[in-house]
Coordinates of C-alpha atoms and ligand atoms in Angstrom, one line a residue:
M1 CA -29.7 17.8 120.2
F2 CA -26.8 20.1 121.3
S3 CA -26.7 23.1 119.3
L4 CA -23.4 24.9 118.4
K5 CA -25.2 27.9 117.2
E6 CA -27.0 29.1 120.4
P7 CA -25.7 27.3 123.6
I8 CA -26.8 29.9 125.7
C9 CA -30.5 29.6 125.7
Y10 CA -31.8 28.6 129.1
T11 CA -35.0 30.4 130.0
T12 CA -36.3 30.2 133.5
D13 CA -39.7 31.1 135.1
M14 CA -38.4 32.0 138.5
K15 CA -40.5 33.8 141.0
D16 CA -37.6 35.3 142.7
T17 CA -37.2 38.3 140.5
Q18 CA -34.1 39.7 142.0
I19 CA -32.1 36.5 141.2
K20 CA -33.7 36.0 137.9
K21 CA -32.8 39.6 136.9
L22 CA -29.2 38.8 137.8
I23 CA -29.3 35.4 136.1
D24 CA -30.7 37.1 132.9
T25 CA -28.2 39.9 133.0
E26 CA -25.3 37.4 133.3
K27 CA -26.8 35.7 130.2
K28 CA -26.8 38.6 128.4
R29 CA -23.2 39.4 129.3
Q30 CA -22.2 36.1 128.4
K31 CA -24.0 36.4 125.0
S32 CA -22.5 39.9 124.4
V33 CA -18.7 39.2 124.9
I34 CA -16.0 37.4 123.2
N35 CA -14.8 34.6 125.9
L36 CA -11.5 33.8 125.7
I37 CA -11.0 32.4 129.3
A38 CA -9.2 29.1 128.7
S39 CA -11.1 27.3 131.6
E40 CA -14.6 28.3 130.5
N41 CA -17.1 26.9 128.1
Y42 CA -20.7 26.9 127.4
V43 CA -22.7 23.9 128.1
S44 CA -25.8 22.4 126.4
Q45 CA -29.4 22.7 127.5
D46 CA -29.4 19.0 128.6
V47 CA -26.7 19.8 131.0
L48 CA -28.5 22.5 132.4
D49 CA -31.6 20.6 132.7
A50 CA -29.9 17.8 134.7
L51 CA -28.1 20.5 136.8
G52 CA -31.5 22.0 137.4
S53 CA -33.3 18.9 138.3
E54 CA -34.9 17.3 141.5
L55 CA -31.5 15.2 142.0
T56 CA -30.4 18.1 144.0
N57 CA -33.0 17.0 146.7
K58 CA -31.2 13.7 147.3
Y59 CA -28.8 12.7 150.1
A60 CA -26.6 10.0 148.8
E61 CA -23.6 9.6 151.2
G62 CA -21.5 6.7 150.2
Y63 CA -21.1 5.0 146.9
S64 CA -23.5 3.0 144.6
G65 CA -24.8 0.0 146.4
A66 CA -23.4 1.3 149.7
R67 CA -25.3 4.3 150.8
Y68 CA -26.0 5.8 154.4
Y69 CA -29.6 6.9 153.5
G70 CA -32.7 5.0 152.0
G71 CA -34.3 5.8 148.7
N72 CA -31.1 5.7 146.5
E73 CA -32.2 3.1 143.9
I74 CA -32.4 5.7 141.2
I75 CA -29.4 7.6 142.4
D76 CA -27.2 4.6 142.1
K77 CA -28.3 4.4 138.5
V78 CA -27.1 7.8 137.9
E79 CA -23.9 7.3 139.5
D80 CA -23.2 4.0 137.7
L81 CA -24.2 5.5 134.5
C82 CA -21.7 8.3 135.0
C83 CA -18.9 6.0 135.9
E84 CA -19.6 3.8 132.8
R85 CA -19.5 6.7 130.4
A86 CA -16.3 8.0 131.9
L87 CA -14.5 4.9 131.4
K88 CA -16.1 4.5 128.0
L89 CA -15.2 8.0 126.8
F90 CA -11.5 7.4 127.4
D91 CA -11.4 3.9 126.4
L92 CA -10.6 2.4 129.8
N93 CA -11.3 -1.0 130.8
E94 CA -13.0 -1.4 134.2
N95 CA -10.8 -4.2 135.4
E96 CA -8.0 -1.7 135.0
W97 CA -9.4 1.9 136.1
H98 CA -11.6 2.8 138.9
I99 CA -13.4 6.0 138.7
N100 CA -14.8 8.5 141.3
T101 CA -17.5 10.9 140.1
Q102 CA -18.0 12.5 143.4
P103 CA -15.4 15.3 143.8
L104 CA -17.3 18.8 143.8
S105 CA -14.6 20.3 141.7
G106 CA -10.9 20.3 140.8
S107 CA -9.3 21.4 143.9
P108 CA -11.1 19.0 146.1
A109 CA -10.4 16.0 143.6
N110 CA -6.7 17.0 143.8
L111 CA -6.8 17.4 147.5
A112 CA -8.5 13.9 147.9
V113 CA -5.7 12.4 145.8
Y114 CA -3.1 13.6 148.3
V115 CA -5.3 12.9 151.5
G116 CA -5.6 9.3 150.3
L117 CA -2.1 8.4 148.9
V118 CA 0.5 11.0 150.3
P119 CA 1.7 10.9 153.9
Q120 CA 1.2 14.4 155.5
G121 CA 4.5 16.3 155.3
A122 CA 5.7 14.3 152.3
K123 CA 6.8 15.9 149.1
I124 CA 4.5 16.7 146.1
M125 CA 6.6 17.8 143.0
G126 CA 4.4 20.1 141.1
M127 CA 5.0 22.9 138.7
S128 CA 5.3 26.3 140.2
L129 CA 2.2 28.7 139.9
D130 CA 4.1 31.1 137.9
H131 CA 5.2 28.7 135.4
G132 CA 1.8 27.3 134.8
G133 CA 1.1 25.0 137.7
H134 CA -1.9 25.2 139.7
L135 CA -2.4 26.2 143.4
T136 CA -3.3 22.4 144.3
H137 CA -0.1 21.1 143.1
G138 CA 1.6 22.2 146.2
F139 CA 1.7 26.0 146.2
K140 CA 2.3 27.4 149.7
V141 CA -1.1 29.4 149.8
S142 CA -3.1 26.2 149.2
A143 CA -3.9 23.5 151.8
T144 CA -1.7 21.3 149.5
G145 CA 1.2 23.4 150.3
K146 CA 0.4 23.5 154.0
F147 CA 0.1 20.0 154.8
W148 CA 2.7 18.6 152.3
T149 CA 5.8 20.1 150.9
Q150 CA 6.0 21.1 147.4
V151 CA 9.2 20.4 145.4
P152 CA 8.5 23.1 142.6
Y153 CA 9.6 22.8 138.9
G154 CA 9.4 24.9 136.0
V155 CA 10.2 25.3 132.3
Q156 CA 13.5 25.9 130.8
K157 CA 14.3 29.7 130.4
E158 CA 15.2 29.9 126.6
T159 CA 12.7 27.5 125.2
E160 CA 10.0 28.0 127.9
L161 CA 9.4 24.2 127.6
L162 CA 9.7 21.4 129.9
D163 CA 13.1 20.1 130.3
Y164 CA 12.7 16.4 131.3
E165 CA 16.2 15.5 131.8
A166 CA 16.4 18.3 134.6
L167 CA 12.9 16.9 136.0
K168 CA 14.4 13.5 136.2
N169 CA 17.5 14.9 138.2
L170 CA 15.3 17.0 140.6
A171 CA 12.9 13.9 141.3
I172 CA 15.7 11.6 141.9
A173 CA 17.4 14.1 144.2
E174 CA 14.0 15.1 146.2
K175 CA 12.3 11.6 146.1
P176 CA 8.8 13.2 146.1
A177 CA 5.8 10.8 147.1
I178 CA 3.8 12.0 144.0
I179 CA 4.7 14.0 140.8
V180 CA 2.0 15.9 139.3
A181 CA 2.0 16.8 135.6
G182 CA -0.7 18.6 133.8
Y183 CA -1.0 22.5 133.9
T184 CA -3.2 25.5 133.7
A185 CA -1.1 27.6 131.6
Y186 CA 1.3 25.4 129.7
P187 CA 0.3 25.4 126.0
R188 CA 2.4 22.7 124.5
K189 CA 2.3 19.0 124.5
V190 CA 3.4 17.2 127.5
D191 CA 5.4 13.7 127.0
W192 CA 3.4 11.6 129.5
K193 CA 5.8 8.7 128.7
K194 CA 8.7 10.8 129.9
F195 CA 6.9 11.6 133.2
R196 CA 6.3 7.7 133.7
E197 CA 10.0 7.2 133.3
I198 CA 10.8 9.9 135.8
A199 CA 8.3 8.8 138.3
D200 CA 9.8 5.2 138.0
A201 CA 13.4 6.4 138.3
S202 CA 12.3 8.4 141.7
G203 CA 9.9 5.9 143.2
A204 CA 7.2 8.3 142.9
L205 CA 3.4 8.0 141.9
L206 CA 2.5 9.9 138.7
M207 CA -0.5 12.1 138.8
V208 CA -2.0 13.8 135.9
D209 CA -4.2 16.8 136.2
M210 CA -5.8 16.9 133.0
S211 CA -8.4 19.5 133.9
H212 CA -7.5 21.9 130.9
L213 CA -7.2 18.9 128.5
G214 CA -10.1 16.7 129.4
G215 CA -12.0 17.5 126.2
L216 CA -9.1 17.5 124.0
V217 CA -8.0 13.9 125.3
A218 CA -11.7 12.8 124.8
G219 CA -11.7 14.2 121.2
K220 CA -8.3 12.4 120.6
V221 CA -6.5 15.7 119.5
Y222 CA -4.2 15.7 122.4
P223 CA -2.1 12.6 123.8
S224 CA -3.7 10.6 126.5
P225 CA -2.2 10.3 129.8
F226 CA -3.8 7.1 130.7
P227 CA -1.2 4.7 129.5
Y228 CA 1.3 6.3 131.8
A229 CA -0.5 7.7 134.9
D230 CA -1.3 6.0 138.2
I231 CA -4.0 8.7 138.7
V232 CA -5.8 11.2 136.3
T233 CA -7.8 14.0 137.6
T234 CA -9.9 16.2 135.4
T235 CA -12.4 19.0 136.0
T236 CA -15.5 18.6 133.7
H237 CA -16.2 22.2 132.8
K238 CA -13.5 23.3 130.7
T239 CA -12.7 21.9 127.3
L240 CA -14.9 18.8 128.3
R241 CA -17.9 21.4 128.2
G242 CA -19.8 19.8 131.1
P243 CA -21.1 21.3 134.5
R244 CA -18.5 22.4 137.2
G245 CA -17.3 19.1 138.7
A246 CA -14.5 16.8 138.6
L247 CA -13.5 13.1 138.1
I248 CA -10.7 11.0 139.5
F249 CA -9.6 8.1 137.5
V250 CA -7.4 5.6 139.6
R251 CA -5.4 2.7 138.3
K252 CA -6.7 -0.6 139.9
D253 CA -4.0 -2.9 141.1
E254 CA -2.5 -4.7 144.2
R255 CA -1.6 -1.2 145.7
G256 CA -5.2 -0.5 146.3
L257 CA -5.0 3.3 145.4
D258 CA -8.7 3.2 144.1
K259 CA -10.0 2.4 147.8
K260 CA -7.7 4.8 149.5
I261 CA -8.9 7.6 147.1
D262 CA -12.6 6.7 147.6
K263 CA -12.3 6.9 151.2
A264 CA -10.4 10.2 151.0
V265 CA -13.2 11.7 149.0
F266 CA -15.8 10.2 151.2
P267 CA -15.8 10.2 154.4
G268 CA -12.3 12.0 154.2
L269 CA -13.4 15.1 152.6
Q270 CA -16.9 15.4 151.6
G271 CA -20.5 14.3 152.7
G272 CA -23.3 13.9 150.3
P273 CA -22.5 14.1 146.5
H274 CA -24.3 16.7 144.3
M275 CA -26.1 14.1 142.4
N276 CA -27.6 16.8 140.1
Q277 CA -24.1 17.5 139.1
T278 CA -23.2 13.9 138.6
A279 CA -26.2 13.5 136.1
A280 CA -25.0 16.7 134.4
I281 CA -21.4 15.3 134.0
A282 CA -23.3 12.1 132.6
V283 CA -24.7 14.0 130.1
A284 CA -21.7 15.8 129.1
L285 CA -19.7 12.7 128.8
K286 CA -22.4 11.2 126.5
E287 CA -22.0 14.6 124.3
A288 CA -18.3 14.2 124.4
S289 CA -18.4 10.7 122.9
T290 CA -19.9 11.8 119.6
P291 CA -18.4 12.4 116.3
A292 CA -19.4 15.9 116.5
F293 CA -17.5 16.5 119.8
K294 CA -14.2 14.9 117.9
K295 CA -14.8 17.6 115.2
Y296 CA -15.3 20.2 117.8
A297 CA -12.0 19.2 119.6
G298 CA -10.2 19.4 116.5
Q299 CA -11.6 22.8 115.7
I300 CA -10.4 24.2 119.2
L301 CA -6.9 23.3 118.1
K302 CA -7.2 24.8 114.5
N303 CA -8.6 28.1 116.1
A304 CA -5.8 28.4 118.7
T305 CA -3.1 27.9 116.2
A306 CA -4.8 30.4 114.2
L307 CA -5.1 32.9 116.9
A308 CA -1.5 32.4 118.1
A309 CA -0.1 32.7 114.4
E310 CA -2.0 35.9 113.8
L311 CA -0.9 37.6 117.0
S312 CA 2.5 36.6 116.4
K313 CA 2.4 38.0 112.9
R314 CA 1.1 41.4 114.4
G315 CA 4.3 41.4 116.5
W316 CA 3.1 40.0 120.1
R317 CA 5.4 37.5 121.7
I318 CA 3.6 34.0 122.2
V319 CA 5.2 32.2 125.2
S320 CA 7.0 29.0 124.0
G321 CA 6.6 30.1 120.2
G322 CA 2.9 28.7 119.7
T323 CA 0.5 26.0 121.1
D324 CA -0.4 22.4 120.7
S325 CA -3.7 22.9 122.7
H326 CA -6.7 25.3 123.4
L327 CA -4.5 27.7 125.3
I328 CA -2.1 30.5 124.3
L329 CA 0.2 32.7 126.7
V330 CA 0.9 36.0 125.2
D331 CA 3.7 38.0 126.7
T332 CA 2.1 41.5 126.6
W333 CA 4.8 43.3 128.5
M334 CA 7.7 42.4 126.1
N335 CA 10.2 43.8 128.5
G336 CA 8.6 47.1 128.7
A337 CA 7.9 47.6 125.0
G338 CA 4.3 46.5 125.5
I339 CA 1.5 46.9 128.3
S340 CA 1.1 44.9 131.5
G341 CA -1.2 41.8 131.6
K342 CA -3.5 43.6 134.0
E343 CA -3.8 46.6 131.7
A344 CA -4.1 44.3 128.5
S345 CA -7.0 42.3 130.4
D346 CA -8.7 45.7 131.5
R347 CA -8.5 47.2 128.0
L348 CA -9.8 44.0 126.4
E349 CA -12.6 43.6 128.8
A350 CA -13.7 47.2 128.0
A351 CA -13.8 46.3 124.3
G352 CA -15.9 43.2 125.0
I353 CA -13.1 40.6 124.9
I354 CA -12.7 38.6 128.1
V355 CA -9.3 37.1 129.0
N356 CA -7.3 36.7 132.5
K357 CA -4.0 38.4 133.2
N358 CA -1.2 35.7 133.7
T359 CA 2.2 35.4 134.7
I360 CA 4.6 34.2 132.2
P361 CA 7.5 32.1 133.1
F362 CA 10.3 34.0 134.9
D363 CA 8.1 36.9 135.0
S364 CA 9.7 40.1 136.2
R365 CA 6.3 41.7 137.2
S366 CA 4.1 40.7 140.3
P367 CA 1.1 38.0 139.9
V368 CA -1.2 40.6 140.4
D369 CA -0.1 42.9 137.6
P370 CA 1.9 40.2 135.6
S371 CA 3.5 40.6 132.1
G372 CA 0.9 38.2 130.2
I373 CA -2.4 37.3 129.5
R374 CA -3.8 33.8 128.9
L375 CA -6.2 33.1 126.1
G376 CA -8.2 29.9 125.2
T377 CA -10.5 29.1 122.3
A378 CA -12.8 26.3 123.6
A379 CA -15.8 28.7 124.5
E380 CA -15.9 30.4 121.3
T381 CA -15.4 27.4 119.3
T382 CA -18.6 26.0 121.2
R383 CA -20.3 29.1 119.7
G384 CA -19.3 27.9 116.0
K385 CA -16.4 30.2 115.5
K386 CA -13.5 29.1 112.9
E387 CA -10.1 30.2 111.9
K388 CA -11.2 33.1 110.1
D389 CA -13.1 34.4 113.1
F390 CA -10.2 33.9 115.3
K391 CA -7.8 35.9 112.9
K392 CA -10.4 38.6 113.2
I393 CA -10.4 38.3 116.9
A394 CA -6.7 38.7 116.9
E395 CA -6.8 41.7 114.8
K396 CA -9.1 43.3 117.5
I397 CA -6.9 42.1 120.3
D398 CA -4.0 43.8 118.5
Q399 CA -5.8 47.1 117.8
V400 CA -6.9 47.2 121.6
L401 CA -3.5 46.6 122.9
N402 CA -1.8 48.9 120.6
A403 CA -4.1 51.6 121.3
K404 CA -2.2 52.5 124.5
K405 CA 0.9 53.2 122.5
K406 CA -0.7 55.7 119.9
Ligands
LIG1 N1 -9.1 28.5 137.6 C1 -8.7 27.4 136.6 C2 -8.1 28.0 135.5 O1 -8.6 29.1 135.0 O2 -7.1 27.5 134.9 C3 -7.8 26.5 137.3 O3 -8.6 26.1 138.5

């Protein structure tokens, strides 16, 4: 059974002593720090066992029941089970939703959606990276910004929240082929229904990248995008607490989006799927369907609220004024009254608290040394921490960041 108390417990008996030593040292590092990286988590022993299994030996190009190599009878069952569990976890009907479990991670999953559905050169309307979007939402240094044209959007300056009316006007004016909602550094609730209306008003497809939110949606503590989206992508290793990997959910209808996306994943972009990874995702999906996981998801939110409130009480500016998720964006620079995001992140790391520096909306500084840090509560909640622990973490963060000024 998955233990919340000691999730980092894998021991190996490897003969390669160099690699074993590095793994052991990394395990020690993971145990010894407070991990507030919003996109990380600690997987169960069962997930690690599946990842380290003999399934890695098998080539399985194609999809269940239609492979290019022999010997895939058992592999088919693994993929079928993973698909079944993914649909069940998010209360989806197999007549309405198709699932592809093969993308190797989040970026290839998003790329596959565009390769399958968006004509080259057409417009992807996605949030700018510096406002909380992702590279694969059409940013210029990503392939998604080279083969397609991004129509960037952001948050409102005063509220640091999405302005749905402005988004609607932008979409109607630009006519993107696809609108991407779901972010890496937007802490608040997203109104998926409003995005559906915007997509309908502009004739675009609606894709939700819920990579950060997968576990929160599964635990029913964050609104589900499924009633509104045409396509939903998610990584499996963030709040969902599985191995690194990704899933693409596609609405099944006369448009045939599902078939186009399957073809884009294989043979469009990938060869053989990593079936050890698929099995590990299946394990995580089962774990995420338990009442214990629902409680875990709720605790993630309580912890994030407690962390944000305590930091705010201690004088730190929380972007958008708070959080509705696992994620908090802290403005550490505060127009020069505080310290830069890089300095904050370096100081915290030296004190055993791991975070990432992050731009804040309308940042006056550069992305390599921005004005803020991003914090997340999913990993430490897996280790059993509660609100009182996060209050102490906030106190420690405050001490470390303030030390500069003293
Ligand atoms: N790197 C992930 C994150 O930290 O949000 C997104 O890919």
